[in-house]
Amino acid sequence: YLVSQTLAPRKSQVKVGAPSGEDQDELHEGATKRSQNVNPVVEFKEDLTLSTDRLDPHLVAYVWGKRTSMMEETVTLVGRALAPQHEFALQRKFTKWGVFDVMKGNRVADLRVKYAVSTTPGPVQDPMLTEVQQTELKITWTPPQNDHGAPILGYKVSIILEQSVNEGPRWLTLCERTKTLNPVYVIANLTGNRVYTVDVRAVNKVGVGDACEFQVATAPVNPDPPTKPWIEEARDGCVNVAWLPPGNDGGCPVQSYKVKMRKILGASKWNPFGPGESKAEWVDMGNVEAFQGEQQEPLSMYNAWLGPLENVACEYKFQIVSVTAAGTSQGSELSNPIYT
């Protein structure tokens, strides 16, 4: 509750409803009598603020009077006035409310007051992801349709970084309140190819407003390498190398696979003292499209015929690289060697 100052009344200086014509004579004749019945006025020039946990239907104002004499001082309840808190059209301007005797119900005074009810803002509107990178996201929004009586001071931005099945979402507050009213925020230090849940709320002097949760995703990353290739078949001086797609494409479908061959001329399975890794030569054997056939769908296994191989002693190993629109993977594990 709020309590105003205790002020002494004064005579009203405002004449209301002055008569004209023949009534002017009656006005002069009874001026003295009516001047004795002028109602006193008490003017409170105070700004009072009250914080509550809920918005009650009415603002209740109790008017008390204090009478002081030589012997004692008594406080009397003059009456009570009710002002609706949900009628926003009546707020932020001076309005007159009747003060009624609590016991008898008759009107004993008028209360002229300007009041305003403020609560937390509504949800922000139109959240949008405007710039996407692998580790950064830029989000924008528009202010709430209703600030509920108090200007917006800034925005609170939160994000779910980890979500536990048992404990539920764990929110991390990125910014308690933005320094400006510009509805834009850049979220940094993120992980590529990942979906995040973001919450943006408007803030006014009352507190943090309603939630506006939405999902955003970072840009795709380089894919994982395919599985270790193997020799499916060898004949007529050629080999058929096979492999499986990567377990993670990084957020973009694999478009093709680069096939590389590492060979060491003169190396033999039966000669451990022959040429070593320092003599290895890498050869780019071309690309294999990931989408094949009439349906243009990715396959569960890929292979490529490579050759012709050397007619002299040589050791061969093969490596596969995944290619997507986001980039290329690291090379796969080398295949087991094959010799000619």
CSV table of C-alpha atoms in Angstrom, one decimal:
chain,number,residue,atom,x,y,z
A,1,TYR,CA,0.0,0.0,0.0
A,2,LEU,CA,1.0,3.6,-0.4
A,3,VAL,CA,0.5,6.4,2.2
A,4,SER,CA,0.5,10.1,1.2
A,5,GLN,CA,1.4,13.1,3.3
A,6,THR,CA,-1.1,14.5,5.8
A,7,LEU,CA,-2.1,18.0,4.6
A,8,ALA,CA,-4.5,20.6,6.0
A,9,PRO,CA,-7.5,21.5,3.8
A,10,ARG,CA,-8.0,24.9,2.1
A,11,LYS,CA,-11.0,26.7,0.6
A,12,SER,CA,-11.7,26.0,-3.0
A,13,GLN,CA,-10.8,28.8,-5.4
A,14,VAL,CA,-12.8,27.3,-8.3
A,15,LYS,CA,-16.4,28.4,-9.1
A,16,VAL,CA,-18.4,25.8,-10.8
A,17,GLY,CA,-21.7,26.2,-12.5
A,18,ALA,CA,-22.1,30.0,-12.1
A,19,PRO,CA,-25.7,31.0,-12.9
A,20,SER,CA,-26.7,33.7,-15.4
A,21,GLY,CA,-29.7,36.0,-16.0
A,22,GLU,CA,-32.3,36.1,-13.2
A,23,ASP,CA,-30.3,33.7,-11.2
A,24,GLN,CA,-27.6,36.3,-10.8
A,25,ASP,CA,-29.8,38.2,-8.2
A,26,GLU,CA,-30.3,35.0,-6.2
A,27,LEU,CA,-26.6,34.4,-6.4
A,28,HIS,CA,-25.8,37.8,-4.8
A,29,GLU,CA,-28.5,37.4,-2.1
A,30,GLY,CA,-27.2,34.1,-1.0
A,31,ALA,CA,-23.5,34.5,-1.6
A,32,THR,CA,-22.7,34.8,2.1
A,33,LYS,CA,-24.7,31.7,3.0
A,34,ARG,CA,-23.2,29.6,0.2
A,35,SER,CA,-19.6,30.7,0.9
A,36,GLN,CA,-20.0,29.1,4.3
A,37,ASN,CA,-20.8,25.7,2.6
A,38,VAL,CA,-17.9,25.6,0.2
A,39,ASN,CA,-16.2,22.2,0.4
A,40,PRO,CA,-12.6,22.2,1.5
A,41,VAL,CA,-9.9,21.0,-0.9
A,42,VAL,CA,-6.7,19.1,-0.1
A,43,GLU,CA,-4.1,19.1,-2.9
A,44,PHE,CA,-1.5,16.3,-2.8
A,45,LYS,CA,1.4,16.9,-5.3
A,46,GLU,CA,3.0,13.5,-4.9
A,47,ASP,CA,4.2,10.8,-7.2
A,48,LEU,CA,3.8,7.5,-5.5
A,49,THR,CA,4.8,4.1,-6.9
A,50,LEU,CA,3.7,0.7,-5.7
A,51,SER,CA,5.1,-2.7,-6.9
A,52,THR,CA,2.8,-5.7,-6.6
A,53,ASP,CA,3.0,-9.4,-7.5
A,54,ARG,CA,-0.4,-9.3,-9.4
A,55,LEU,CA,-2.7,-6.8,-11.1
A,56,ASP,CA,-5.8,-6.5,-8.9
A,57,PRO,CA,-9.2,-5.4,-10.5
A,58,HIS,CA,-9.3,-2.1,-8.7
A,59,LEU,CA,-7.0,0.6,-7.2
A,60,VAL,CA,-8.6,1.3,-3.8
A,61,ALA,CA,-8.0,4.7,-2.2
A,62,TYR,CA,-9.0,5.2,1.4
A,63,VAL,CA,-9.4,8.9,2.5
A,64,TRP,CA,-8.7,9.5,6.2
A,65,GLY,CA,-9.2,12.7,8.2
A,66,LYS,CA,-7.4,13.8,11.3
A,67,ARG,CA,-9.0,16.1,13.9
A,68,THR,CA,-6.8,17.7,16.5
A,69,SER,CA,-8.0,19.6,19.6
A,70,MET,CA,-6.5,20.7,22.8
A,71,MET,CA,-7.4,17.5,24.5
A,72,GLU,CA,-7.0,14.8,21.8
A,73,GLU,CA,-6.3,13.8,18.2
A,74,THR,CA,-8.7,11.5,16.3
A,75,VAL,CA,-8.4,9.8,12.9
A,76,THR,CA,-11.6,9.2,11.0
A,77,LEU,CA,-12.2,7.2,7.8
A,78,VAL,CA,-13.9,9.7,5.5
A,79,GLY,CA,-14.6,7.2,2.7
A,80,ARG,CA,-13.3,5.0,-0.1
A,81,ALA,CA,-12.8,5.3,-3.9
A,82,LEU,CA,-12.3,2.6,-6.4
A,83,ALA,CA,-10.6,3.0,-9.8
A,84,PRO,CA,-10.4,0.1,-12.3
A,85,GLN,CA,-6.8,-1.0,-13.1
A,86,HIS,CA,-7.8,-2.8,-16.3
A,87,GLU,CA,-9.4,0.2,-18.0
A,88,PHE,CA,-6.3,1.6,-19.7
A,89,ALA,CA,-8.3,4.4,-21.4
A,90,LEU,CA,-8.9,6.0,-18.0
A,91,GLN,CA,-5.2,6.1,-17.1
A,92,ARG,CA,-2.5,8.7,-17.6
A,93,LYS,CA,-4.9,11.6,-17.3
A,94,PHE,CA,-6.8,13.3,-14.5
A,95,THR,CA,-10.1,11.6,-13.7
A,96,LYS,CA,-12.6,12.2,-10.9
A,97,TRP,CA,-13.8,9.4,-8.7
A,98,GLY,CA,-16.4,9.5,-6.0
A,99,VAL,CA,-15.4,8.9,-2.4
A,100,PHE,CA,-18.2,7.0,-0.6
A,101,ASP,CA,-18.9,6.4,3.0
A,102,VAL,CA,-17.9,2.8,3.7
A,103,MET,CA,-20.9,2.2,6.1
A,104,LYS,CA,-23.7,4.3,4.6
A,105,GLY,CA,-22.6,4.3,0.9
A,106,ASN,CA,-23.4,8.0,0.3
A,107,ARG,CA,-20.9,10.1,-1.6
A,108,VAL,CA,-18.9,12.3,0.7
A,109,ALA,CA,-16.1,13.6,-1.5
A,110,ASP,CA,-14.5,13.6,-4.9
A,111,LEU,CA,-11.0,12.3,-5.6
A,112,ARG,CA,-9.3,13.7,-8.7
A,113,VAL,CA,-6.2,11.6,-9.5
A,114,LYS,CA,-4.0,10.6,-12.4
A,115,TYR,CA,-2.7,7.0,-12.2
A,116,ALA,CA,-1.0,4.5,-14.5
A,117,VAL,CA,-0.7,0.8,-14.3
A,118,SER,CA,2.6,-0.7,-15.6
A,119,THR,CA,3.6,-4.3,-16.0
A,120,THR,CA,6.3,-6.3,-17.9
A,121,PRO,CA,6.3,-6.0,-21.7
A,122,GLY,CA,4.7,-8.4,-24.1
A,123,PRO,CA,6.7,-10.7,-26.3
A,124,VAL,CA,9.0,-9.4,-29.0
A,125,GLN,CA,7.8,-9.9,-32.6
A,126,ASP,CA,9.2,-11.3,-35.8
A,127,PRO,CA,12.5,-12.9,-34.6
A,128,MET,CA,14.7,-13.6,-37.6
A,129,LEU,CA,18.2,-15.0,-38.3
A,130,THR,CA,19.9,-12.5,-40.6
A,131,GLU,CA,23.5,-13.6,-40.8
A,132,VAL,CA,24.9,-17.2,-40.4
A,133,GLN,CA,28.4,-18.3,-39.9
A,134,GLN,CA,29.9,-21.5,-38.4
A,135,THR,CA,30.6,-19.8,-35.0
A,136,GLU,CA,28.5,-16.7,-35.1
A,137,LEU,CA,24.8,-15.9,-35.6
A,138,LYS,CA,23.2,-12.5,-36.0
A,139,ILE,CA,19.5,-12.3,-34.9
A,140,THR,CA,17.0,-9.4,-35.2
A,141,TRP,CA,13.4,-8.8,-34.0
A,142,THR,CA,10.9,-6.1,-33.6
A,143,PRO,CA,9.7,-4.5,-30.3
A,144,PRO,CA,6.6,-5.9,-28.5
A,145,GLN,CA,3.2,-4.7,-29.6
A,146,ASN,CA,2.6,-3.5,-26.1
A,147,ASP,CA,5.1,-2.2,-23.5
A,148,HIS,CA,2.2,-2.5,-20.9
A,149,GLY,CA,2.7,1.0,-19.5
A,150,ALA,CA,6.4,1.4,-19.2
A,151,PRO,CA,8.9,2.2,-22.1
A,152,ILE,CA,11.3,-0.5,-23.2
A,153,LEU,CA,14.7,-0.1,-21.7
A,154,GLY,CA,16.5,-3.0,-23.5
A,155,TYR,CA,16.4,-6.7,-24.2
A,156,LYS,CA,17.5,-9.8,-22.4
A,157,VAL,CA,19.0,-12.6,-24.6
A,158,SER,CA,19.4,-16.2,-23.5
A,159,ILE,CA,20.4,-19.5,-25.2
A,160,ILE,CA,20.2,-23.2,-24.5
A,161,LEU,CA,23.8,-24.5,-24.9
A,162,GLU,CA,23.1,-28.0,-23.4
A,163,GLN,CA,19.9,-29.8,-22.9
A,164,SER,CA,19.8,-32.7,-20.5
A,165,VAL,CA,17.1,-35.4,-20.8
A,166,ASN,CA,16.8,-35.7,-17.1
A,167,GLU,CA,17.3,-32.1,-16.0
A,168,GLY,CA,15.6,-30.3,-18.9
A,169,PRO,CA,16.9,-27.3,-20.7
A,170,ARG,CA,19.7,-25.3,-19.1
A,171,TRP,CA,19.5,-21.6,-20.1
A,172,LEU,CA,22.5,-19.4,-20.3
A,173,THR,CA,22.0,-15.6,-20.1
A,174,LEU,CA,24.1,-13.9,-22.8
A,175,CYS,CA,22.9,-10.4,-21.9
A,176,GLU,CA,20.8,-9.2,-19.0
A,177,ARG,CA,19.9,-6.0,-20.8
A,178,THR,CA,21.2,-4.7,-24.1
A,179,LYS,CA,22.9,-1.2,-23.9
A,180,THR,CA,20.7,0.1,-26.7
A,181,LEU,CA,17.2,-0.3,-28.0
A,182,ASN,CA,18.5,-1.5,-31.4
A,183,PRO,CA,16.8,-4.9,-31.9
A,184,VAL,CA,19.8,-6.9,-33.0
A,185,TYR,CA,22.3,-9.2,-31.3
A,186,VAL,CA,25.3,-11.2,-32.4
A,187,ILE,CA,25.8,-14.6,-30.7
A,188,ALA,CA,29.5,-15.7,-30.9
A,189,ASN,CA,31.6,-18.7,-29.8
A,190,LEU,CA,29.1,-21.3,-31.2
A,191,THR,CA,29.6,-24.7,-32.7
A,192,GLY,CA,29.1,-25.2,-36.5
A,193,ASN,CA,26.2,-27.2,-37.9
A,194,ARG,CA,24.2,-27.1,-34.7
A,195,VAL,CA,20.7,-26.0,-33.8
A,196,TYR,CA,20.3,-23.7,-30.8
A,197,THR,CA,17.2,-22.4,-29.0
A,198,VAL,CA,17.3,-18.6,-28.3
A,199,ASP,CA,15.0,-16.5,-26.1
A,200,VAL,CA,14.7,-12.8,-26.5
A,201,ARG,CA,12.6,-10.7,-23.9
A,202,ALA,CA,11.9,-7.0,-23.7
A,203,VAL,CA,12.8,-5.3,-20.4
A,204,ASN,CA,11.2,-2.2,-18.8
A,205,LYS,CA,11.3,-0.7,-15.4
A,206,VAL,CA,8.9,-3.3,-14.0
A,207,GLY,CA,11.0,-6.3,-15.1
A,208,VAL,CA,11.6,-8.8,-17.9
A,209,GLY,CA,8.7,-9.4,-20.3
A,210,ASP,CA,7.2,-12.4,-21.9
A,211,ALA,CA,9.3,-15.1,-23.7
A,212,CYS,CA,9.9,-15.3,-27.4
A,213,GLU,CA,11.7,-18.6,-28.0
A,214,PHE,CA,12.9,-19.6,-31.5
A,215,GLN,CA,15.5,-21.9,-33.0
A,216,VAL,CA,18.5,-21.0,-35.1
A,217,ALA,CA,21.2,-23.0,-36.7
A,218,THR,CA,24.9,-22.3,-37.4
A,219,ALA,CA,26.4,-22.8,-40.9
A,220,PRO,CA,27.5,-26.2,-42.0
A,221,VAL,CA,31.1,-27.4,-41.4
A,222,ASN,CA,33.5,-29.6,-43.3
A,223,PRO,CA,32.4,-33.2,-43.5
A,224,ASP,CA,34.0,-36.2,-41.8
A,225,PRO,CA,36.2,-38.4,-44.0
A,226,PRO,CA,34.8,-41.6,-45.4
A,227,THR,CA,35.6,-44.9,-43.9
A,228,LYS,CA,38.9,-46.7,-44.5
A,229,PRO,CA,38.8,-47.9,-48.2
A,230,TRP,CA,39.4,-51.5,-49.1
A,231,ILE,CA,40.3,-53.4,-52.2
A,232,GLU,CA,37.1,-55.0,-53.5
A,233,GLU,CA,38.7,-56.7,-56.5
A,234,ALA,CA,41.9,-56.8,-58.5
A,235,ARG,CA,42.2,-58.0,-62.1
A,236,ASP,CA,43.7,-57.2,-65.5
A,237,GLY,CA,46.2,-54.7,-64.0
A,238,CYS,CA,43.5,-52.7,-62.3
A,239,VAL,CA,41.9,-52.6,-58.8
A,240,ASN,CA,38.4,-51.8,-57.6
A,241,VAL,CA,38.6,-49.6,-54.5
A,242,ALA,CA,35.5,-49.4,-52.3
A,243,TRP,CA,34.5,-47.2,-49.3
A,244,LEU,CA,31.5,-46.2,-47.2
A,245,PRO,CA,30.1,-42.6,-46.8
A,246,PRO,CA,31.1,-40.5,-43.8
A,247,GLY,CA,29.0,-40.7,-40.6
A,248,ASN,CA,28.7,-36.9,-40.5
A,249,ASP,CA,28.3,-34.8,-43.6
A,250,GLY,CA,28.7,-31.5,-41.6
A,251,GLY,CA,25.3,-30.2,-42.5
A,252,CYS,CA,25.6,-30.4,-46.3
A,253,PRO,CA,25.1,-33.5,-48.5
A,254,VAL,CA,28.3,-35.0,-49.9
A,255,GLN,CA,28.6,-34.0,-53.6
A,256,SER,CA,31.6,-36.1,-54.6
A,257,TYR,CA,34.6,-38.1,-53.4
A,258,LYS,CA,38.2,-37.5,-54.3
A,259,VAL,CA,40.3,-40.6,-54.8
A,260,LYS,CA,44.0,-40.5,-54.1
A,261,MET,CA,46.6,-43.1,-54.7
A,262,ARG,CA,49.9,-43.3,-52.8
A,263,LYS,CA,52.5,-45.5,-54.5
A,264,ILE,CA,56.2,-46.4,-53.8
A,265,LEU,CA,58.0,-47.7,-56.9
A,266,GLY,CA,60.4,-50.5,-56.1
A,267,ALA,CA,58.7,-51.5,-52.8
A,268,SER,CA,58.0,-55.1,-52.4
A,269,LYS,CA,56.0,-57.2,-49.9
A,270,TRP,CA,59.0,-59.5,-49.7
A,271,ASN,CA,61.7,-57.0,-49.4
A,272,PRO,CA,61.7,-55.0,-46.1
A,273,PHE,CA,64.9,-53.1,-47.2
A,274,GLY,CA,63.4,-51.6,-50.3
A,275,PRO,CA,62.3,-47.9,-50.8
A,276,GLY,CA,60.4,-46.4,-47.8
A,277,GLU,CA,57.9,-43.7,-47.2
A,278,SER,CA,60.3,-41.0,-48.2
A,279,LYS,CA,60.0,-42.2,-51.8
A,280,ALA,CA,56.2,-42.2,-51.8
A,281,GLU,CA,54.4,-40.4,-54.6
A,282,TRP,CA,50.8,-39.2,-54.4
A,283,VAL,CA,48.5,-39.3,-57.5
A,284,ASP,CA,45.1,-37.7,-57.9
A,285,MET,CA,42.9,-40.4,-59.4
A,286,GLY,CA,39.8,-38.2,-60.0
A,287,ASN,CA,36.4,-37.7,-58.5
A,288,VAL,CA,33.4,-40.0,-57.9
A,289,GLU,CA,30.0,-38.4,-57.9
A,290,ALA,CA,28.0,-39.0,-54.7
A,291,PHE,CA,24.6,-38.9,-56.5
A,292,GLN,CA,24.3,-41.6,-59.1
A,293,GLY,CA,21.6,-43.4,-61.1
A,294,GLU,CA,18.3,-42.1,-62.4
A,295,GLN,CA,17.0,-41.2,-58.9
A,296,GLN,CA,20.1,-39.1,-58.1
A,297,GLU,CA,20.3,-40.5,-54.6
A,298,PRO,CA,23.4,-41.1,-52.5
A,299,LEU,CA,24.6,-44.7,-52.3
A,300,SER,CA,25.3,-46.8,-49.2
A,301,MET,CA,28.7,-47.9,-50.7
A,302,TYR,CA,30.9,-46.5,-53.4
A,303,ASN,CA,33.7,-48.0,-55.5
A,304,ALA,CA,36.0,-47.0,-58.3
A,305,TRP,CA,38.1,-48.9,-60.8
A,306,LEU,CA,41.7,-47.6,-60.8
A,307,GLY,CA,44.6,-48.4,-63.1
A,308,PRO,CA,46.5,-49.5,-65.0
A,309,LEU,CA,49.0,-50.4,-62.3
A,310,GLU,CA,52.8,-50.5,-62.8
A,311,ASN,CA,54.4,-53.6,-64.4
A,312,VAL,CA,57.3,-53.4,-61.9
A,313,ALA,CA,57.4,-53.8,-58.2
A,314,CYS,CA,55.3,-51.2,-56.5
A,315,GLU,CA,53.3,-50.7,-53.3
A,316,TYR,CA,49.9,-49.0,-53.5
A,317,LYS,CA,47.6,-47.5,-50.8
A,318,PHE,CA,44.4,-45.5,-51.4
A,319,GLN,CA,42.8,-42.6,-49.6
A,320,ILE,CA,39.3,-41.0,-50.0
A,321,VAL,CA,38.2,-37.4,-49.3
A,322,SER,CA,34.6,-36.2,-48.9
A,323,VAL,CA,33.6,-33.0,-50.8
A,324,THR,CA,30.6,-30.8,-49.9
A,325,ALA,CA,29.5,-27.3,-50.5
A,326,ALA,CA,30.9,-26.3,-47.1
A,327,GLY,CA,34.4,-27.7,-47.9
A,328,THR,CA,36.5,-30.9,-48.0
A,329,SER,CA,37.2,-33.4,-45.3
A,330,GLN,CA,40.5,-34.7,-44.0
A,331,GLY,CA,41.7,-37.7,-45.9
A,332,SER,CA,40.4,-41.1,-44.8
A,333,GLU,CA,42.6,-43.7,-43.2
A,334,LEU,CA,44.9,-45.3,-45.8
A,335,SER,CA,43.8,-48.7,-47.2
A,336,ASN,CA,45.8,-51.8,-46.7
A,337,PRO,CA,48.6,-52.0,-49.2
A,338,ILE,CA,48.5,-54.0,-52.5
A,339,TYR,CA,51.6,-54.9,-54.5
A,340,THR,CA,52.5,-55.5,-58.1
